[in-house]
C-alpha cells in the first residue's frame, strides 16, 4: 500500500495501476461501515483507492469540522489490513489549490432533508467528489446507504456531468444494537451511546407499521416521533417519509419510499434511514 499526499503523486501512481479502479471516499476515523465499502471495492476491482480527507467545505458549522474525529495512523493500518492499493490523504491545499473557484450545485434532490438542515453541505460534498472523481478516474466509486441522500446527489451529479465513474451504493453496517456505524458515534457520552439506538428503533417502528399495511405518511412519521419522544437525550431535528426517487415528502406511500431522520445528542448529530419498497 502506498500513501499519497499530492495530486501529482496520485496521478503518477494511477498511471501505472491495474484497471479497473475502485474508489472509496472517506473523511477518516474508519470503522466497519467503511471497511465494507473497501472490501466490495477490492473484490470488484484490480486497484483500490481510499481517500481520507476531512472536507472543510461540507461542514456548515466550523466547530463541527474542528471536532470531527481524526486518527490517520489507525486508518492507514485498517487500509493496509484490507489490501488497499493507494491511500490519498492530501492536505487541504492539494484538493483546493490557490485560485480554486468552482462549485458544483446539484438541484432538487439536494434541497430537502440534509440539504435543508445543513446549508451548503451538498455543494461541498458534490464539489469534493467531483475533484476526487477527476483525480482518480475510477471505473467505480462506492458509497454507503447510511448517507442515502448523499449517494443520490452524487449519482445525479455523475449522470448529469457525464462523469465516467459508476456510483455503487452499499448497505448500511450497524452495531449489534442497531446503531448505524458512524465516525461521529465516538463523540457520544456513555449515556448518549446507550440512547442512540433509538434512531434504529424509530425506523423499525415505521417499517413495521408499513409492513402491517399503514400507507399514511403522517402515520409513519408519527410512529417514528413516538419512539423518539420516549428518549429524553434525543433532540429530533427531522423525521421524514419521502418519495424514494425525488425525496419529496409523501402524503401516502404507494411505491418506493425512504424513511429518514436526524437526531442530536448534545452537539453530536446522527442520521439514519430505511428504504421502503
Ligand atoms: P464518511 O467518512 O462518514 O464521509 O463516509 C464515507 C463513506 O462511508 C460514505 O459513502 C458513507 O456513506 C459510508 N459509510 C459511513 N458509515 C457507513 C455505514 N455505517 N455503513 C455503510 N456505509 C457507511
PDB file of C-alpha atoms and ligand atoms in Angstrom:
ATOM      1  CA  UNK A   1       0.000   0.000   0.000  1.00  0.00           C
ATOM      2  CA  UNK A   2       1.233   3.491  -0.844  1.00  0.00           C
ATOM      3  CA  UNK A   3       0.161   6.689   0.874  1.00  0.00           C
ATOM      4  CA  UNK A   4      -0.014   9.660  -1.485  1.00  0.00           C
ATOM      5  CA  UNK A   5      -0.223  13.287  -0.406  1.00  0.00           C
ATOM      6  CA  UNK A   6      -0.307  15.294  -3.632  1.00  0.00           C
ATOM      7  CA  UNK A   7      -2.314  15.361  -6.863  1.00  0.00           C
ATOM      8  CA  UNK A   8       0.907  14.704  -8.804  1.00  0.00           C
ATOM      9  CA  UNK A   9       1.810  11.629  -6.736  1.00  0.00           C
ATOM     10  CA  UNK A  10      -1.690  10.236  -7.133  1.00  0.00           C
ATOM     11  CA  UNK A  11      -1.722  10.736 -10.891  1.00  0.00           C
ATOM     12  CA  UNK A  12       1.705   9.122 -11.285  1.00  0.00           C
ATOM     13  CA  UNK A  13       0.679   6.118  -9.180  1.00  0.00           C
ATOM     14  CA  UNK A  14      -2.566   5.630 -11.065  1.00  0.00           C
ATOM     15  CA  UNK A  15      -0.924   5.880 -14.497  1.00  0.00           C
ATOM     16  CA  UNK A  16       0.719   2.500 -13.857  1.00  0.00           C
ATOM     17  CA  UNK A  17      -2.147   0.906 -11.884  1.00  0.00           C
ATOM     18  CA  UNK A  18      -4.188  -2.134 -12.922  1.00  0.00           C
ATOM     19  CA  UNK A  19      -7.730  -1.496 -14.156  1.00  0.00           C
ATOM     20  CA  UNK A  20     -10.486  -1.308 -13.188  1.00  0.00           C
ATOM     21  CA  UNK A  21     -10.018   1.090 -10.283  1.00  0.00           C
ATOM     22  CA  UNK A  22     -12.456   1.268  -7.350  1.00  0.00           C
ATOM     23  CA  UNK A  23     -12.674   4.411  -5.200  1.00  0.00           C
ATOM     24  CA  UNK A  24     -13.860   4.747  -1.592  1.00  0.00           C
ATOM     25  CA  UNK A  25     -14.014   8.385  -0.474  1.00  0.00           C
ATOM     26  CA  UNK A  26     -13.961   8.914   3.305  1.00  0.00           C
ATOM     27  CA  UNK A  27     -13.349  11.506   5.965  1.00  0.00           C
ATOM     28  CA  UNK A  28     -11.333   9.025   8.043  1.00  0.00           C
ATOM     29  CA  UNK A  29     -11.878   7.601  11.545  1.00  0.00           C
ATOM     30  CA  UNK A  30     -12.568   4.421   9.653  1.00  0.00           C
ATOM     31  CA  UNK A  31     -14.965   1.792  11.004  1.00  0.00           C
ATOM     32  CA  UNK A  32     -16.629  -1.389   9.762  1.00  0.00           C
ATOM     33  CA  UNK A  33     -19.004   0.622   7.535  1.00  0.00           C
ATOM     34  CA  UNK A  34     -16.025   1.965   5.597  1.00  0.00           C
ATOM     35  CA  UNK A  35     -14.426  -1.476   5.732  1.00  0.00           C
ATOM     36  CA  UNK A  36     -17.441  -2.983   3.938  1.00  0.00           C
ATOM     37  CA  UNK A  37     -17.086  -0.416   1.125  1.00  0.00           C
ATOM     38  CA  UNK A  38     -13.350  -1.132   0.857  1.00  0.00           C
ATOM     39  CA  UNK A  39     -13.932  -4.888   0.697  1.00  0.00           C
ATOM     40  CA  UNK A  40     -16.503  -4.504  -2.037  1.00  0.00           C
ATOM     41  CA  UNK A  41     -14.178  -2.191  -3.985  1.00  0.00           C
ATOM     42  CA  UNK A  42     -11.297  -4.622  -3.600  1.00  0.00           C
ATOM     43  CA  UNK A  43     -13.416  -7.601  -4.656  1.00  0.00           C
ATOM     44  CA  UNK A  44     -14.651  -5.886  -7.820  1.00  0.00           C
ATOM     45  CA  UNK A  45     -11.529  -4.007  -8.996  1.00  0.00           C
ATOM     46  CA  UNK A  46      -7.829  -4.590  -9.676  1.00  0.00           C
ATOM     47  CA  UNK A  47      -6.832  -1.411  -7.818  1.00  0.00           C
ATOM     48  CA  UNK A  48      -8.486   0.082  -4.732  1.00  0.00           C
ATOM     49  CA  UNK A  49      -8.066   3.748  -3.819  1.00  0.00           C
ATOM     50  CA  UNK A  50      -9.222   5.076  -0.442  1.00  0.00           C
ATOM     51  CA  UNK A  51      -9.247   8.820   0.098  1.00  0.00           C
ATOM     52  CA  UNK A  52      -9.057  10.274   3.606  1.00  0.00           C
ATOM     53  CA  UNK A  53      -9.934  13.950   3.658  1.00  0.00           C
ATOM     54  CA  UNK A  54     -11.999  15.871   6.191  1.00  0.00           C
ATOM     55  CA  UNK A  55     -13.538  18.235   3.678  1.00  0.00           C
ATOM     56  CA  UNK A  56     -13.929  21.699   5.219  1.00  0.00           C
ATOM     57  CA  UNK A  57     -16.397  22.765   2.523  1.00  0.00           C
ATOM     58  CA  UNK A  58     -19.103  20.285   3.517  1.00  0.00           C
ATOM     59  CA  UNK A  59     -19.336  21.470   7.130  1.00  0.00           C
ATOM     60  CA  UNK A  60     -21.929  24.167   7.657  1.00  0.00           C
ATOM     61  CA  UNK A  61     -20.606  24.539  11.214  1.00  0.00           C
ATOM     62  CA  UNK A  62     -16.892  25.330  11.740  1.00  0.00           C
ATOM     63  CA  UNK A  63     -16.907  23.831  15.266  1.00  0.00           C
ATOM     64  CA  UNK A  64     -18.284  20.547  13.859  1.00  0.00           C
ATOM     65  CA  UNK A  65     -15.359  20.492  11.372  1.00  0.00           C
ATOM     66  CA  UNK A  66     -12.817  21.066  14.134  1.00  0.00           C
ATOM     67  CA  UNK A  67     -14.364  18.439  16.430  1.00  0.00           C
ATOM     68  CA  UNK A  68     -14.575  15.790  13.695  1.00  0.00           C
ATOM     69  CA  UNK A  69     -12.529  12.781  14.945  1.00  0.00           C
ATOM     70  CA  UNK A  70      -9.200  12.099  13.233  1.00  0.00           C
ATOM     71  CA  UNK A  71      -6.702   9.246  13.587  1.00  0.00           C
ATOM     72  CA  UNK A  72      -4.767   8.714  10.402  1.00  0.00           C
ATOM     73  CA  UNK A  73      -2.321   6.185  11.800  1.00  0.00           C
ATOM     74  CA  UNK A  74      -5.137   3.826  12.726  1.00  0.00           C
ATOM     75  CA  UNK A  75      -6.949   4.483   9.414  1.00  0.00           C
ATOM     76  CA  UNK A  76      -3.817   3.589   7.431  1.00  0.00           C
ATOM     77  CA  UNK A  77      -3.444   0.346   9.406  1.00  0.00           C
ATOM     78  CA  UNK A  78      -7.048  -0.616   8.569  1.00  0.00           C
ATOM     79  CA  UNK A  79      -6.463   0.140   4.871  1.00  0.00           C
ATOM     80  CA  UNK A  80      -3.234  -1.884   4.804  1.00  0.00           C
ATOM     81  CA  UNK A  81      -5.027  -4.733   6.547  1.00  0.00           C
ATOM     82  CA  UNK A  82      -7.770  -4.681   3.896  1.00  0.00           C
ATOM     83  CA  UNK A  83      -5.371  -4.801   0.950  1.00  0.00           C
ATOM     84  CA  UNK A  84      -5.927  -1.249  -0.283  1.00  0.00           C
ATOM     85  CA  UNK A  85      -3.551  -0.273  -3.115  1.00  0.00           C
ATOM     86  CA  UNK A  86      -3.378   3.500  -2.590  1.00  0.00           C
ATOM     87  CA  UNK A  87      -4.492   5.883   0.132  1.00  0.00           C
ATOM     88  CA  UNK A  88      -4.806   9.505  -0.932  1.00  0.00           C
ATOM     89  CA  UNK A  89      -4.640  11.657   2.217  1.00  0.00           C
ATOM     90  CA  UNK A  90      -3.939  15.172   0.989  1.00  0.00           C
ATOM     91  CA  UNK A  91      -3.651  18.476   2.804  1.00  0.00           C
ATOM     92  CA  UNK A  92      -6.464  20.960   2.079  1.00  0.00           C
ATOM     93  CA  UNK A  93      -4.295  22.903  -0.404  1.00  0.00           C
ATOM     94  CA  UNK A  94      -3.913  19.865  -2.674  1.00  0.00           C
ATOM     95  CA  UNK A  95      -7.663  19.416  -3.011  1.00  0.00           C
ATOM     96  CA  UNK A  96      -8.364  23.153  -3.208  1.00  0.00           C
ATOM     97  CA  UNK A  97      -5.211  24.768  -4.629  1.00  0.00           C
ATOM     98  CA  UNK A  98      -4.873  28.556  -4.590  1.00  0.00           C
ATOM     99  CA  UNK A  99      -7.366  30.082  -7.009  1.00  0.00           C
ATOM    100  CA  UNK A 100      -9.811  27.180  -6.773  1.00  0.00           C
ATOM    101  CA  UNK A 101     -13.150  28.742  -7.670  1.00  0.00           C
ATOM    102  CA  UNK A 102     -15.597  26.117  -8.926  1.00  0.00           C
ATOM    103  CA  UNK A 103     -18.626  24.880  -7.015  1.00  0.00           C
ATOM    104  CA  UNK A 104     -20.893  22.026  -8.006  1.00  0.00           C
ATOM    105  CA  UNK A 105     -24.527  22.633  -7.123  1.00  0.00           C
ATOM    106  CA  UNK A 106     -26.940  19.750  -7.581  1.00  0.00           C
ATOM    107  CA  UNK A 107     -30.628  20.692  -7.898  1.00  0.00           C
ATOM    108  CA  UNK A 108     -33.853  19.397  -6.387  1.00  0.00           C
ATOM    109  CA  UNK A 109     -32.535  16.136  -4.924  1.00  0.00           C
ATOM    110  CA  UNK A 110     -30.050  18.109  -2.794  1.00  0.00           C
ATOM    111  CA  UNK A 111     -32.602  20.544  -1.340  1.00  0.00           C
ATOM    112  CA  UNK A 112     -34.747  18.684   1.233  1.00  0.00           C
ATOM    113  CA  UNK A 113     -33.630  16.798   4.379  1.00  0.00           C
ATOM    114  CA  UNK A 114     -29.868  17.175   4.853  1.00  0.00           C
ATOM    115  CA  UNK A 115     -29.782  19.946   2.246  1.00  0.00           C
ATOM    116  CA  UNK A 116     -32.359  21.967   4.172  1.00  0.00           C
ATOM    117  CA  UNK A 117     -30.832  21.226   7.579  1.00  0.00           C
ATOM    118  CA  UNK A 118     -27.238  21.936   6.540  1.00  0.00           C
ATOM    119  CA  UNK A 119     -26.991  24.830   4.063  1.00  0.00           C
ATOM    120  CA  UNK A 120     -24.066  24.419   1.668  1.00  0.00           C
ATOM    121  CA  UNK A 121     -23.417  20.831   2.763  1.00  0.00           C
ATOM    122  CA  UNK A 122     -24.197  19.109  -0.527  1.00  0.00           C
ATOM    123  CA  UNK A 123     -22.424  21.782  -2.555  1.00  0.00           C
ATOM    124  CA  UNK A 124     -19.323  20.946  -0.516  1.00  0.00           C
ATOM    125  CA  UNK A 125     -19.864  17.213  -0.975  1.00  0.00           C
ATOM    126  CA  UNK A 126     -20.546  17.420  -4.725  1.00  0.00           C
ATOM    127  CA  UNK A 127     -17.546  19.695  -5.272  1.00  0.00           C
ATOM    128  CA  UNK A 128     -15.057  17.482  -3.429  1.00  0.00           C
ATOM    129  CA  UNK A 129     -16.417  14.312  -5.025  1.00  0.00           C
ATOM    130  CA  UNK A 130     -16.149  15.905  -8.483  1.00  0.00           C
ATOM    131  CA  UNK A 131     -12.479  16.711  -7.749  1.00  0.00           C
ATOM    132  CA  UNK A 132     -11.840  13.179  -6.464  1.00  0.00           C
ATOM    133  CA  UNK A 133     -13.613  11.590  -9.442  1.00  0.00           C
ATOM    134  CA  UNK A 134     -11.455  13.759 -11.737  1.00  0.00           C
ATOM    135  CA  UNK A 135      -8.232  12.901  -9.943  1.00  0.00           C
ATOM    136  CA  UNK A 136      -8.811   9.164  -9.556  1.00  0.00           C
ATOM    137  CA  UNK A 137     -10.691   8.431 -12.780  1.00  0.00           C
ATOM    138  CA  UNK A 138     -12.086   5.284 -11.176  1.00  0.00           C
ATOM    139  CA  UNK A 139     -14.388   2.913 -13.034  1.00  0.00           C
ATOM    140  CA  UNK A 140     -16.481   2.596  -9.843  1.00  0.00           C
ATOM    141  CA  UNK A 141     -16.957   4.534  -6.610  1.00  0.00           C
ATOM    142  CA  UNK A 142     -18.595   3.052  -3.516  1.00  0.00           C
ATOM    143  CA  UNK A 143     -20.893   4.974  -1.170  1.00  0.00           C
ATOM    144  CA  UNK A 144     -22.953   3.928   1.860  1.00  0.00           C
ATOM    145  CA  UNK A 145     -26.731   3.732   2.084  1.00  0.00           C
ATOM    146  CA  UNK A 146     -26.230   5.284   5.548  1.00  0.00           C
ATOM    147  CA  UNK A 147     -25.956   8.633   3.725  1.00  0.00           C
ATOM    148  CA  UNK A 148     -28.768   7.842   1.301  1.00  0.00           C
ATOM    149  CA  UNK A 149     -29.366  11.380   0.056  1.00  0.00           C
ATOM    150  CA  UNK A 150     -25.629  11.918  -0.442  1.00  0.00           C
ATOM    151  CA  UNK A 151     -25.457   8.841  -2.677  1.00  0.00           C
ATOM    152  CA  UNK A 152     -28.441  10.130  -4.670  1.00  0.00           C
ATOM    153  CA  UNK A 153     -26.882  13.586  -5.052  1.00  0.00           C
ATOM    154  CA  UNK A 154     -23.603  12.086  -6.271  1.00  0.00           C
ATOM    155  CA  UNK A 155     -25.369   9.732  -8.666  1.00  0.00           C
ATOM    156  CA  UNK A 156     -27.295  12.707 -10.129  1.00  0.00           C
ATOM    157  CA  UNK A 157     -24.099  14.750 -10.483  1.00  0.00           C
ATOM    158  CA  UNK A 158     -22.177  11.912 -12.145  1.00  0.00           C
ATOM    159  CA  UNK A 159     -25.004  11.285 -14.615  1.00  0.00           C
ATOM    160  CA  UNK A 160     -25.548  14.966 -15.448  1.00  0.00           C
ATOM    161  CA  UNK A 161     -21.838  15.772 -15.886  1.00  0.00           C
ATOM    162  CA  UNK A 162     -21.229  12.524 -17.810  1.00  0.00           C
ATOM    163  CA  UNK A 163     -18.519  11.508 -15.351  1.00  0.00           C
ATOM    164  CA  UNK A 164     -17.237   8.044 -16.277  1.00  0.00           C
ATOM    165  CA  UNK A 165     -17.344   6.683 -12.704  1.00  0.00           C
ATOM    166  CA  UNK A 166     -20.188   4.316 -11.813  1.00  0.00           C
ATOM    167  CA  UNK A 167     -21.752   5.140  -8.421  1.00  0.00           C
ATOM    168  CA  UNK A 168     -22.358   1.985  -6.337  1.00  0.00           C
ATOM    169  CA  UNK A 169     -24.404   2.134  -3.115  1.00  0.00           C
ATOM    170  CA  UNK A 170     -23.646  -0.402  -0.342  1.00  0.00           C
ATOM    171  CA  UNK A 171     -25.866  -1.414   2.624  1.00  0.00           C
ATOM    172  CA  UNK A 172     -25.616   0.328   5.997  1.00  0.00           C
ATOM    173  CA  UNK A 173     -23.417  -1.500   8.517  1.00  0.00           C
ATOM    174  CA  UNK A 174     -24.778  -1.433  12.075  1.00  0.00           C
ATOM    175  CA  UNK A 175     -23.561  -2.094  15.601  1.00  0.00           C
ATOM    176  CA  UNK A 176     -25.141  -5.187  17.228  1.00  0.00           C
ATOM    177  CA  UNK A 177     -27.746  -2.919  18.906  1.00  0.00           C
ATOM    178  CA  UNK A 178     -28.775  -1.431  15.547  1.00  0.00           C
ATOM    179  CA  UNK A 179     -26.948   1.905  15.734  1.00  0.00           C
ATOM    180  CA  UNK A 180     -25.607   2.752  12.272  1.00  0.00           C
ATOM    181  CA  UNK A 181     -21.819   2.922  12.404  1.00  0.00           C
ATOM    182  CA  UNK A 182     -20.546   6.476  12.121  1.00  0.00           C
ATOM    183  CA  UNK A 183     -17.324   8.286  12.912  1.00  0.00           C
ATOM    184  CA  UNK A 184     -19.470  10.634  14.988  1.00  0.00           C
ATOM    185  CA  UNK A 185     -20.529   7.817  17.375  1.00  0.00           C
ATOM    186  CA  UNK A 186     -17.098   8.175  19.001  1.00  0.00           C
ATOM    187  CA  UNK A 187     -18.183  11.562  20.353  1.00  0.00           C
ATOM    188  CA  UNK A 188     -21.275  10.278  22.208  1.00  0.00           C
ATOM    189  CA  UNK A 189     -21.067  10.148  26.026  1.00  0.00           C
ATOM    190  CA  UNK A 190     -21.798   6.697  27.524  1.00  0.00           C
ATOM    191  CA  UNK A 191     -25.452   7.584  28.320  1.00  0.00           C
ATOM    192  CA  UNK A 192     -25.886   9.065  24.819  1.00  0.00           C
ATOM    193  CA  UNK A 193     -24.334   5.973  23.243  1.00  0.00           C
ATOM    194  CA  UNK A 194     -26.792   3.833  25.208  1.00  0.00           C
ATOM    195  CA  UNK A 195     -29.690   6.008  23.958  1.00  0.00           C
ATOM    196  CA  UNK A 196     -28.590   6.287  20.314  1.00  0.00           C
ATOM    197  CA  UNK A 197     -30.141   3.012  19.027  1.00  0.00           C
ATOM    198  CA  UNK A 198     -33.452   4.863  19.389  1.00  0.00           C
ATOM    199  CA  UNK A 199     -32.926   6.020  15.766  1.00  0.00           C
ATOM    200  CA  UNK A 200     -32.994   2.428  14.550  1.00  0.00           C
ATOM    201  CA  UNK A 201     -35.940   1.555  16.792  1.00  0.00           C
ATOM    202  CA  UNK A 202     -37.889   4.518  15.387  1.00  0.00           C
ATOM    203  CA  UNK A 203     -37.176   3.442  11.812  1.00  0.00           C
ATOM    204  CA  UNK A 204     -38.194  -0.115  12.685  1.00  0.00           C
ATOM    205  CA  UNK A 205     -41.473   1.032  14.223  1.00  0.00           C
ATOM    206  CA  UNK A 206     -42.386   2.837  10.998  1.00  0.00           C
ATOM    207  CA  UNK A 207     -41.202  -0.054   8.863  1.00  0.00           C
ATOM    208  CA  UNK A 208     -43.346  -2.466  10.892  1.00  0.00           C
ATOM    209  CA  UNK A 209     -46.381  -0.188  10.541  1.00  0.00           C
ATOM    210  CA  UNK A 210     -45.804  -0.039   6.783  1.00  0.00           C
ATOM    211  CA  UNK A 211     -45.452  -3.826   6.625  1.00  0.00           C
ATOM    212  CA  UNK A 212     -48.754  -4.113   8.500  1.00  0.00           C
ATOM    213  CA  UNK A 213     -50.444  -2.053   5.791  1.00  0.00           C
ATOM    214  CA  UNK A 214     -50.185   1.555   7.032  1.00  0.00           C
ATOM    215  CA  UNK A 215     -49.960   3.836   3.970  1.00  0.00           C
ATOM    216  CA  UNK A 216     -50.393   7.266   5.556  1.00  0.00           C
ATOM    217  CA  UNK A 217     -47.004   9.016   5.563  1.00  0.00           C
ATOM    218  CA  UNK A 218     -48.163  11.150   8.501  1.00  0.00           C
ATOM    219  CA  UNK A 219     -48.847   7.995  10.491  1.00  0.00           C
ATOM    220  CA  UNK A 220     -45.390   6.622   9.652  1.00  0.00           C
ATOM    221  CA  UNK A 221     -43.721   9.900  10.647  1.00  0.00           C
ATOM    222  CA  UNK A 222     -45.775   9.857  13.871  1.00  0.00           C
ATOM    223  CA  UNK A 223     -44.653   6.284  14.571  1.00  0.00           C
ATOM    224  CA  UNK A 224     -41.025   7.453  14.408  1.00  0.00           C
ATOM    225  CA  UNK A 225     -41.696  10.529  16.564  1.00  0.00           C
ATOM    226  CA  UNK A 226     -43.480   8.421  19.195  1.00  0.00           C
ATOM    227  CA  UNK A 227     -40.454   6.196  19.676  1.00  0.00           C
ATOM    228  CA  UNK A 228     -38.035   9.147  19.686  1.00  0.00           C
ATOM    229  CA  UNK A 229     -40.088  11.154  22.183  1.00  0.00           C
ATOM    230  CA  UNK A 230     -39.585   8.436  24.808  1.00  0.00           C
ATOM    231  CA  UNK A 231     -35.830   9.103  24.786  1.00  0.00           C
ATOM    232  CA  UNK A 232     -35.113  12.316  26.672  1.00  0.00           C
ATOM    233  CA  UNK A 233     -31.475  12.659  25.451  1.00  0.00           C
ATOM    234  CA  UNK A 234     -32.661  12.679  21.818  1.00  0.00           C
ATOM    235  CA  UNK A 235     -33.375  16.054  20.196  1.00  0.00           C
ATOM    236  CA  UNK A 236     -35.180  15.420  16.934  1.00  0.00           C
ATOM    237  CA  UNK A 237     -34.161  17.610  14.002  1.00  0.00           C
ATOM    238  CA  UNK A 238     -36.421  15.976  11.418  1.00  0.00           C
ATOM    239  CA  UNK A 239     -38.267  12.785  10.629  1.00  0.00           C
ATOM    240  CA  UNK A 240     -39.210  12.132   7.029  1.00  0.00           C
ATOM    241  CA  UNK A 241     -41.190   9.758   4.901  1.00  0.00           C
ATOM    242  CA  UNK A 242     -40.285  10.770   1.369  1.00  0.00           C
ATOM    243  CA  UNK A 243     -40.582   9.561  -2.198  1.00  0.00           C
ATOM    244  CA  UNK A 244     -37.736   7.106  -2.853  1.00  0.00           C
ATOM    245  CA  UNK A 245     -36.731   8.783  -6.129  1.00  0.00           C
ATOM    246  CA  UNK A 246     -37.329  12.512  -5.517  1.00  0.00           C
ATOM    247  CA  UNK A 247     -37.149  12.735  -1.682  1.00  0.00           C
ATOM    248  CA  UNK A 248     -40.296  14.913  -1.715  1.00  0.00           C
ATOM    249  CA  UNK A 249     -42.360  14.387   1.458  1.00  0.00           C
ATOM    250  CA  UNK A 250     -45.245  11.987   0.864  1.00  0.00           C
ATOM    251  CA  UNK A 251     -48.862  12.016   1.952  1.00  0.00           C
ATOM    252  CA  UNK A 252     -49.386   8.380   1.033  1.00  0.00           C
ATOM    253  CA  UNK A 253     -46.838   5.619   0.488  1.00  0.00           C
ATOM    254  CA  UNK A 254     -47.816   3.901  -2.734  1.00  0.00           C
ATOM    255  CA  UNK A 255     -44.363   2.993  -4.035  1.00  0.00           C
ATOM    256  CA  UNK A 256     -40.674   3.079  -3.080  1.00  0.00           C
ATOM    257  CA  UNK A 257     -40.088   5.482  -0.186  1.00  0.00           C
ATOM    258  CA  UNK A 258     -37.332   6.492   2.196  1.00  0.00           C
ATOM    259  CA  UNK A 259     -37.830   6.788   5.945  1.00  0.00           C
ATOM    260  CA  UNK A 260     -35.107   9.029   7.373  1.00  0.00           C
ATOM    261  CA  UNK A 261     -34.289  11.059  10.442  1.00  0.00           C
ATOM    262  CA  UNK A 262     -31.728  13.369  12.001  1.00  0.00           C
ATOM    263  CA  UNK A 263     -31.359  13.448  15.781  1.00  0.00           C
ATOM    264  CA  UNK A 264     -28.984  15.353  18.040  1.00  0.00           C
ATOM    265  CA  UNK A 265     -27.468  14.081  21.267  1.00  0.00           C
ATOM    266  CA  UNK A 266     -25.896  17.218  22.790  1.00  0.00           C
ATOM    267  CA  UNK A 267     -23.751  18.515  19.911  1.00  0.00           C
ATOM    268  CA  UNK A 268     -23.482  15.158  18.107  1.00  0.00           C
ATOM    269  CA  UNK A 269     -25.779  14.936  15.115  1.00  0.00           C
ATOM    270  CA  UNK A 270     -26.733  11.441  13.915  1.00  0.00           C
ATOM    271  CA  UNK A 271     -28.661  10.445  10.790  1.00  0.00           C
ATOM    272  CA  UNK A 272     -30.133   7.145   9.664  1.00  0.00           C
ATOM    273  CA  UNK A 273     -32.622   5.856   7.116  1.00  0.00           C
ATOM    274  CA  UNK A 274     -34.504   2.830   5.909  1.00  0.00           C
ATOM    275  CA  UNK A 275     -35.858   2.340   2.390  1.00  0.00           C
ATOM    276  CA  UNK A 276     -39.410   1.007   1.909  1.00  0.00           C
ATOM    277  CA  UNK A 277     -40.095  -0.889  -1.290  1.00  0.00           C
TER     278      UNK A 277
HETATM  279  P1  LIG B   1     -17.662   9.403   5.845  1.00  0.00           P
HETATM  280  O1  LIG B   1     -16.244   9.053   6.211  1.00  0.00           O
HETATM  281  O2  LIG B   1     -18.588   9.461   7.004  1.00  0.00           O
HETATM  282  O3  LIG B   1     -17.736  10.595   4.924  1.00  0.00           O
HETATM  283  O4  LIG B   1     -18.200   8.178   4.991  1.00  0.00           O
HETATM  284  C1  LIG B   1     -17.506   7.712   3.860  1.00  0.00           C
HETATM  285  C2  LIG B   1     -18.364   6.722   3.143  1.00  0.00           C
HETATM  286  O5  LIG B   1     -18.672   5.629   4.017  1.00  0.00           O
HETATM  287  C3  LIG B   1     -19.718   7.303   2.699  1.00  0.00           C
HETATM  288  O6  LIG B   1     -20.051   6.786   1.432  1.00  0.00           O
HETATM  289  C4  LIG B   1     -20.652   6.806   3.762  1.00  0.00           C
HETATM  290  O7  LIG B   1     -21.994   6.685   3.318  1.00  0.00           O
HETATM  291  C5  LIG B   1     -20.067   5.441   4.052  1.00  0.00           C
HETATM  292  N1  LIG B   1     -20.483   4.973   5.375  1.00  0.00           N
HETATM  293  C6  LIG B   1     -20.370   5.638   6.550  1.00  0.00           C
HETATM  294  N2  LIG B   1     -20.938   4.934   7.551  1.00  0.00           N
HETATM  295  C7  LIG B   1     -21.428   3.793   6.992  1.00  0.00           C
HETATM  296  C8  LIG B   1     -22.118   2.657   7.495  1.00  0.00           C
HETATM  297  N3  LIG B   1     -22.444   2.537   8.789  1.00  0.00           N
HETATM  298  N4  LIG B   1     -22.469   1.680   6.625  1.00  0.00           N
HETATM  299  C9  LIG B   1     -22.159   1.795   5.312  1.00  0.00           C
HETATM  300  N5  LIG B   1     -21.500   2.835   4.777  1.00  0.00           N
HETATM  301  C10 LIG B   1     -21.134   3.821   5.595  1.00  0.00           C
END
